[in-house]
mmCIF file of C-alpha atoms and ligand atoms in Angstrom:
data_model
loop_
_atom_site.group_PDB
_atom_site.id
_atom_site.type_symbol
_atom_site.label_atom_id
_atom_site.label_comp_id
_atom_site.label_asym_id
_atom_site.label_seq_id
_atom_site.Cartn_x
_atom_site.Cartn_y
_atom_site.Cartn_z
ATOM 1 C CA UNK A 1 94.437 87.193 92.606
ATOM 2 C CA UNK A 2 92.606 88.019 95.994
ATOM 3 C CA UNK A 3 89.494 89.717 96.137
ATOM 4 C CA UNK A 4 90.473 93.004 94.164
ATOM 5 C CA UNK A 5 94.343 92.823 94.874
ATOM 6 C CA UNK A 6 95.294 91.634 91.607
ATOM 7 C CA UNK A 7 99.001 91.760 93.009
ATOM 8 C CA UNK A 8 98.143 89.116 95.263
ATOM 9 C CA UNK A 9 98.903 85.361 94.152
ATOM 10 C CA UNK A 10 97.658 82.862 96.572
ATOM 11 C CA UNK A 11 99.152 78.995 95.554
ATOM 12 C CA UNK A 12 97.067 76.365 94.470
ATOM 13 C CA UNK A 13 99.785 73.658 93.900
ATOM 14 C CA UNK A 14 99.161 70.178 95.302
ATOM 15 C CA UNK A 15 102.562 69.627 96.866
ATOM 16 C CA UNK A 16 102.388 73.228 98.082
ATOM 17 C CA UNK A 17 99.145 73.245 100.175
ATOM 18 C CA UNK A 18 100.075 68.882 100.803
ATOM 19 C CA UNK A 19 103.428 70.816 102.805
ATOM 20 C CA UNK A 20 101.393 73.229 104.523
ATOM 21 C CA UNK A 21 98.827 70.281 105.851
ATOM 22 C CA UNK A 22 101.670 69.054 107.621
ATOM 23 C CA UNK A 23 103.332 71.920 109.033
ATOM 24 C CA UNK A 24 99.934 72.028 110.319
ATOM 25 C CA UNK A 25 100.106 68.684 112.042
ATOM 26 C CA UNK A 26 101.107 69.712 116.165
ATOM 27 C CA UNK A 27 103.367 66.334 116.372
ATOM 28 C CA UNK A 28 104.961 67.125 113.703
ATOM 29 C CA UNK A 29 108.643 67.641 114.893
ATOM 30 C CA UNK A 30 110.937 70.628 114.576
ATOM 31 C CA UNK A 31 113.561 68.654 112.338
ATOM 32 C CA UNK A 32 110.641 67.892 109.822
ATOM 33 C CA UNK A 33 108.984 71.295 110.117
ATOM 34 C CA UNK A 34 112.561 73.015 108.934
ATOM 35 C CA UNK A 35 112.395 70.671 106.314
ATOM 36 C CA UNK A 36 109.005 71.662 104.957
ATOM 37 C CA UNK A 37 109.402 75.365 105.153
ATOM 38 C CA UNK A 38 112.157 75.072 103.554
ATOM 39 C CA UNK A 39 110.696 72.680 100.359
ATOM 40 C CA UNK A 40 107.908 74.940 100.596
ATOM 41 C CA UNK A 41 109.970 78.444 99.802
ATOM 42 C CA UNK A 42 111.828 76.564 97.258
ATOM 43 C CA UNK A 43 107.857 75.863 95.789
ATOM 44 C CA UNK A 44 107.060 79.284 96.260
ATOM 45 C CA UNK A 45 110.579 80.861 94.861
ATOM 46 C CA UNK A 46 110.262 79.084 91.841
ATOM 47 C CA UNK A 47 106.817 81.026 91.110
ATOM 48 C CA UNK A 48 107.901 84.026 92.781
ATOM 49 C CA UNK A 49 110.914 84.316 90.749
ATOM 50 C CA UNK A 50 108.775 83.556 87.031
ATOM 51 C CA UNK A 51 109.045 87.446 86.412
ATOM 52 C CA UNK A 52 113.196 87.945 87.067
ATOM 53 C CA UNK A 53 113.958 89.062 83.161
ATOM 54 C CA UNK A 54 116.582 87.237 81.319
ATOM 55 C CA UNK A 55 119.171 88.157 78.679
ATOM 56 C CA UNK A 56 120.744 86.173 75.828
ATOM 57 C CA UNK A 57 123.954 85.281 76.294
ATOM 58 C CA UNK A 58 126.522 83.654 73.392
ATOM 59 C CA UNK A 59 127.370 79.732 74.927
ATOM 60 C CA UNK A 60 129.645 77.355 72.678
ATOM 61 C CA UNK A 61 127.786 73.992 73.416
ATOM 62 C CA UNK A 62 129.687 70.549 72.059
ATOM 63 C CA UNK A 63 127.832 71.267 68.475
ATOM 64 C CA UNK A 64 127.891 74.961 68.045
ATOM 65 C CA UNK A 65 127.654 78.663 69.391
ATOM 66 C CA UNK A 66 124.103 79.824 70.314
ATOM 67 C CA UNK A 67 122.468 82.998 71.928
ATOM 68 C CA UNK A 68 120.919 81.169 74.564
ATOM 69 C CA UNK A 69 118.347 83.175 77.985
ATOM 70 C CA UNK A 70 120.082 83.552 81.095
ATOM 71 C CA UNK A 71 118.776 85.803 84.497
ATOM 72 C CA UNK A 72 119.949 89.064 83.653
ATOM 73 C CA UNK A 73 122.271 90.391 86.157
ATOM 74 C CA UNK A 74 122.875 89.559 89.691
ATOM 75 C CA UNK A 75 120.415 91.692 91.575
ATOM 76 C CA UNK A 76 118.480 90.025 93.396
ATOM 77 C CA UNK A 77 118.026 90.122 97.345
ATOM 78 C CA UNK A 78 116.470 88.085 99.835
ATOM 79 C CA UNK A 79 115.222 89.539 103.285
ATOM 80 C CA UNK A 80 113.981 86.920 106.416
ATOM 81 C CA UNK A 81 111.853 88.610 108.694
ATOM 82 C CA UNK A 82 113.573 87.177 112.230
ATOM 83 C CA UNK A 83 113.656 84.642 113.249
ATOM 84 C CA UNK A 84 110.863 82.774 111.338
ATOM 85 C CA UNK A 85 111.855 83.478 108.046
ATOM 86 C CA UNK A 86 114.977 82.544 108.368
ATOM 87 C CA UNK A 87 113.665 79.190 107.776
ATOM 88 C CA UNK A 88 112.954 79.931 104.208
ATOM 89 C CA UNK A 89 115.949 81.728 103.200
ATOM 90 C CA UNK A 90 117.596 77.894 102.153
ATOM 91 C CA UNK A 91 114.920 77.088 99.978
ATOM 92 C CA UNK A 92 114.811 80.375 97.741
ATOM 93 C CA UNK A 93 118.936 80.859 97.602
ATOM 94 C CA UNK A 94 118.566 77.043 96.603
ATOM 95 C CA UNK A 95 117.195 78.257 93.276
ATOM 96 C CA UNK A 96 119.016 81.682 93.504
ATOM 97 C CA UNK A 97 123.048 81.059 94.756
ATOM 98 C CA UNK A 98 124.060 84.651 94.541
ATOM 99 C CA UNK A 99 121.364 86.242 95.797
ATOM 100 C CA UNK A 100 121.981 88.841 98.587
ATOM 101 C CA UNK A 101 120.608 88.693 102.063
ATOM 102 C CA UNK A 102 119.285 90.933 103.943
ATOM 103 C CA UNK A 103 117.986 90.887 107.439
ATOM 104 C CA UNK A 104 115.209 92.225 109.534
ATOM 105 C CA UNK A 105 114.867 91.982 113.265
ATOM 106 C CA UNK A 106 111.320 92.027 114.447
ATOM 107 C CA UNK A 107 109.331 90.187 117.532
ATOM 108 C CA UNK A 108 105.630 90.779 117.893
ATOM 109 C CA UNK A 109 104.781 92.315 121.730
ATOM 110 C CA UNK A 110 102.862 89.674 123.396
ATOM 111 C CA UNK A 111 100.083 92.327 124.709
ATOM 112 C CA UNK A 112 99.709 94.930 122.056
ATOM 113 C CA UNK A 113 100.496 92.278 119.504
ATOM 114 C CA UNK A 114 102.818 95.463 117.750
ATOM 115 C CA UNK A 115 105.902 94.527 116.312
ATOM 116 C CA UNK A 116 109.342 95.312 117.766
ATOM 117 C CA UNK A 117 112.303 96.464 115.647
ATOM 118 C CA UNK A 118 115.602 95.027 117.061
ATOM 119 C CA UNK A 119 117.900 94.239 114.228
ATOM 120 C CA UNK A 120 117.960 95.797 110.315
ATOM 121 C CA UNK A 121 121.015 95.026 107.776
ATOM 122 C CA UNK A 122 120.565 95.369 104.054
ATOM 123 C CA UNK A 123 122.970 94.882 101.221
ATOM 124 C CA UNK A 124 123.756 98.320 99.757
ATOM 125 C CA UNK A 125 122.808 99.574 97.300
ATOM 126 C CA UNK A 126 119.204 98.227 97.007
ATOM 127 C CA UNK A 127 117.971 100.588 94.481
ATOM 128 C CA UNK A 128 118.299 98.061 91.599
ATOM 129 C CA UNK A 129 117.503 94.837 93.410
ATOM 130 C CA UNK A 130 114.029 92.432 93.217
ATOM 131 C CA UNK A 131 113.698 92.109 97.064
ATOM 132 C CA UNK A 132 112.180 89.096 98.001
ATOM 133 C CA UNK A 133 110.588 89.270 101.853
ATOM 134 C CA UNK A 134 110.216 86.076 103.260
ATOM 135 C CA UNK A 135 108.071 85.075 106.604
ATOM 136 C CA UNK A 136 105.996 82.205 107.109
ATOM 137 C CA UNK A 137 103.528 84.178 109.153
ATOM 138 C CA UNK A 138 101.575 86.750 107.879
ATOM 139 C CA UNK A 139 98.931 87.476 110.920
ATOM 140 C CA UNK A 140 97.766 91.214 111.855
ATOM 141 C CA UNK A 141 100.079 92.385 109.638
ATOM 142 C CA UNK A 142 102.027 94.755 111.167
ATOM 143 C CA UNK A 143 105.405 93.100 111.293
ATOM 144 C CA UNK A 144 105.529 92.704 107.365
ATOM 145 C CA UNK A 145 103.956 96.795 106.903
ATOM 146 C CA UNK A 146 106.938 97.418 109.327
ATOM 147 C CA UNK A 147 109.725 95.195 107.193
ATOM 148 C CA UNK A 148 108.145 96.912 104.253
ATOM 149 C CA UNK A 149 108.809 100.499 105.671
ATOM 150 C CA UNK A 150 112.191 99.714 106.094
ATOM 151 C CA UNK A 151 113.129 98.369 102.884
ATOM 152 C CA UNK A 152 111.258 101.868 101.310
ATOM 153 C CA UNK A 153 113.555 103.836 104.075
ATOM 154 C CA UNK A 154 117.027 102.306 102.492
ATOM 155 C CA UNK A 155 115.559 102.394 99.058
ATOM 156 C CA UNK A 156 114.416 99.757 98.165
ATOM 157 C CA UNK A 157 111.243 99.510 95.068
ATOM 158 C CA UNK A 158 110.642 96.211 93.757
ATOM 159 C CA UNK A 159 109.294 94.425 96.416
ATOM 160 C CA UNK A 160 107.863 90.903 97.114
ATOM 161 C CA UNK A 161 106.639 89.333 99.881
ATOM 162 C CA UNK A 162 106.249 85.713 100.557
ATOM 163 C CA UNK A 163 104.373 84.106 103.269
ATOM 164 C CA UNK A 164 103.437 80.132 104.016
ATOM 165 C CA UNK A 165 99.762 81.464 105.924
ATOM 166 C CA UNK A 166 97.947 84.465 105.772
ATOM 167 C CA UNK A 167 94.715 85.668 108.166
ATOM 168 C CA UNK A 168 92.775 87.740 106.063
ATOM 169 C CA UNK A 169 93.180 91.186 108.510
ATOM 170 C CA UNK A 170 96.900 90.457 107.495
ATOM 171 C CA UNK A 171 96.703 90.786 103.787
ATOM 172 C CA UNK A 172 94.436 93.730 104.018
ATOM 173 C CA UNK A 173 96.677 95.427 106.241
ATOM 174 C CA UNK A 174 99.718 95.029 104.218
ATOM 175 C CA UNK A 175 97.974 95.792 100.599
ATOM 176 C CA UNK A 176 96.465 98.724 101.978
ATOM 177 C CA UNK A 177 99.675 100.020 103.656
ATOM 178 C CA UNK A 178 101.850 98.968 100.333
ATOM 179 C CA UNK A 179 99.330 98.716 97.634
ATOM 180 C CA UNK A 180 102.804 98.516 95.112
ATOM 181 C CA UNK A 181 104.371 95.387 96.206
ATOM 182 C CA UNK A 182 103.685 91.889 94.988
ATOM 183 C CA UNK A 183 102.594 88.782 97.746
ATOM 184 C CA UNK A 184 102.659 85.666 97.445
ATOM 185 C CA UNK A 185 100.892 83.269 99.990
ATOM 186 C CA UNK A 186 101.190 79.701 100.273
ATOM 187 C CA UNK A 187 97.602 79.547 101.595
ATOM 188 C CA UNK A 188 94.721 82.035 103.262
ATOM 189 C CA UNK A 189 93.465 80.976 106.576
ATOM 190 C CA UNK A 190 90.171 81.789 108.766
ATOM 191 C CA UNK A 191 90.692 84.209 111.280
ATOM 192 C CA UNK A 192 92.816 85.929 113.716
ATOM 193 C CA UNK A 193 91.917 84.640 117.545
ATOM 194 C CA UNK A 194 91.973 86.737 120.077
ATOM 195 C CA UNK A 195 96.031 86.626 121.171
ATOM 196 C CA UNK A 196 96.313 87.322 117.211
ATOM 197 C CA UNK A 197 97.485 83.974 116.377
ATOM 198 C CA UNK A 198 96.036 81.985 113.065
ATOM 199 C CA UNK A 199 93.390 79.899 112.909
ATOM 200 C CA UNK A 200 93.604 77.261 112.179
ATOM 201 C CA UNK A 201 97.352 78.016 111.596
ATOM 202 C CA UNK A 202 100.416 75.873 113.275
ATOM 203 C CA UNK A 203 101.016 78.235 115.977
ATOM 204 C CA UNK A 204 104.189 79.821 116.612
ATOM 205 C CA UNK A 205 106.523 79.429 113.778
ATOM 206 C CA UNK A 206 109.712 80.663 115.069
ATOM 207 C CA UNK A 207 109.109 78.271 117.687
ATOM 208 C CA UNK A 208 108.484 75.410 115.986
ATOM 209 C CA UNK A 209 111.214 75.716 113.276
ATOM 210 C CA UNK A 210 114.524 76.357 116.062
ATOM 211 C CA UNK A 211 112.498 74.125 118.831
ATOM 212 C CA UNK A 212 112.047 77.146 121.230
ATOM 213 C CA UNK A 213 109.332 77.315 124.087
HETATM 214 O O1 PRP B 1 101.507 89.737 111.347
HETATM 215 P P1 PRP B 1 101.943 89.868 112.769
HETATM 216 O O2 PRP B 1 100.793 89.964 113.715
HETATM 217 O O3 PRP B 1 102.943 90.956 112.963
HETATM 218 O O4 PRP B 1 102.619 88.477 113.150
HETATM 219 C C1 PRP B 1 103.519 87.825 112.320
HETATM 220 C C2 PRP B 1 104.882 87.797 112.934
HETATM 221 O O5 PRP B 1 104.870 86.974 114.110
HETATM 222 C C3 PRP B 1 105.894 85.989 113.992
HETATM 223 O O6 PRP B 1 107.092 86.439 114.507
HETATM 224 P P2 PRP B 1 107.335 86.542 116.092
HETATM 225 O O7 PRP B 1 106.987 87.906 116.585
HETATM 226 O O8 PRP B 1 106.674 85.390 116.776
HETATM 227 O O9 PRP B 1 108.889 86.423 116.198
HETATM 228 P P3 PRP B 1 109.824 85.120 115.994
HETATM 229 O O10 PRP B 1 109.878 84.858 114.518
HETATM 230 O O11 PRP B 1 111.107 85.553 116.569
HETATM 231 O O12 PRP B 1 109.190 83.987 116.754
HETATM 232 C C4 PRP B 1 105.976 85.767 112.499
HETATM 233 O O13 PRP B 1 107.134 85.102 112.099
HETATM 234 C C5 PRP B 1 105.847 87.154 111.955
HETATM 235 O O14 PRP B 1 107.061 87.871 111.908
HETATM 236 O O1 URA B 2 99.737 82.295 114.219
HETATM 237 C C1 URA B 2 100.783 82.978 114.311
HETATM 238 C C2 URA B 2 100.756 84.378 114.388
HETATM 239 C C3 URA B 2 101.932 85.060 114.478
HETATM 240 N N1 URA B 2 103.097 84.385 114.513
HETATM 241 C C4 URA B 2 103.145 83.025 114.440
HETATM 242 O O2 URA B 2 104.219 82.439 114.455
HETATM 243 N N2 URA B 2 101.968 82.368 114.356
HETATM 244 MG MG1 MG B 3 107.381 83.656 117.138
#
């Protein structure tokens, strides 16, 4: 829960907010930072992923035949926000092997600080599927509002978003835009500065996970 968005699940877990201190770390290098986003979406997934409903299904196990929980159909569907959260796709489909993908093109204008559709592909139908947003960054907002709208254009209704840092202006924007969708955020920061980056942050991530700049 944050403030009154009970929809809103910010982590607490030691080896969660431990990852996030060093993605934090400027000399840490790209081939480490991949590696942490990636253990850190696994993290997240695994709590993310605590609602998908299960079914029991008849296994013969070397003593006898049980009914025994499984994940209840295949419909799940994981969307990176490009190119950042492409980082994190590895970690969830880790826990998740047929999960979909979808993908969602977006670059932030470096003036306006508005985000920039370029690129949208979603597995059809996604009616039925828990859609699981991922993007490290969640800053002014308007990139995930804008990944959001899309996903409600082709359908889509059972939505999650999942974000490593969050500025505060960015999780107000997006609740208040999408009050119905569930976030979850590895850890709230300070403040926007004034080229809308997060502070304290790690700066760019799309930069720092492909080794761009
Ligand atoms: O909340 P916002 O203010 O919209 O900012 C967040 C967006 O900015 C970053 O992407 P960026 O535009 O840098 O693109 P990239 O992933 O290609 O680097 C980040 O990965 C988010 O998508
Ligand atoms: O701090 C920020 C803000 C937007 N995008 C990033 O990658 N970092
Ligand atoms: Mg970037």
């Amino acid at each position: 829960m944050y403030k009154e968005y009970s929809n809103v699940y910010v982590n607490s877990h030691p080896l969660v907010q431990h990852k996030i201190s060093m993605l934090r770390n400027k000399n840490t290098g790209t081939n480490e930072f991949r590696k942490l986003i990636e253990e850190i979406a696994m993290l997240m997934g695994y709590e993310a992923l605590s609602d998908l409903p299960l079914e029991d299904v008849e296994i013969e196990t070397p003593i006898e035949t049980c009914m025994t929980p499984m994940i209840a159909g295949k419909k799940l569907a994981i969307v990176p926000v490009l190119r950042a959260g492409l980082g994190m796709v590895s970690g969830i489909t880790a826990l998740t092997p047929s999960a979909k993908i979808g993908h969602i093109g977006l670059y932030r204008d470096e003036v306006t600080h508005e985000p920039h559709e370029y690129y949208c592909k979603l597995p059809s139908p996604i009616e039925q599927r828990t859609i699981v947003v991922v993007d490290p960054m969640l800053a002014t907002g308007g990139s995930a509002v804008e990944a959001v709208n899309f996903i409600k254009q082709h359908g889509g209704k059972k939505i999650k978003f999942m974000c490593v840092i969050a500025a505060p202006e960015g999780i107000e924007r997006l609740m208040k835009a999408h009050p119905d969708i569930q976030l979850y955020v590895g850890h709230v920061d300070r403040e926007l500065n004034e080229n809308a980056y997060i502070c304290p942050g790690l700066g760019d991530a799309g930069d720092r996970i492909f080794g761009t700049k």
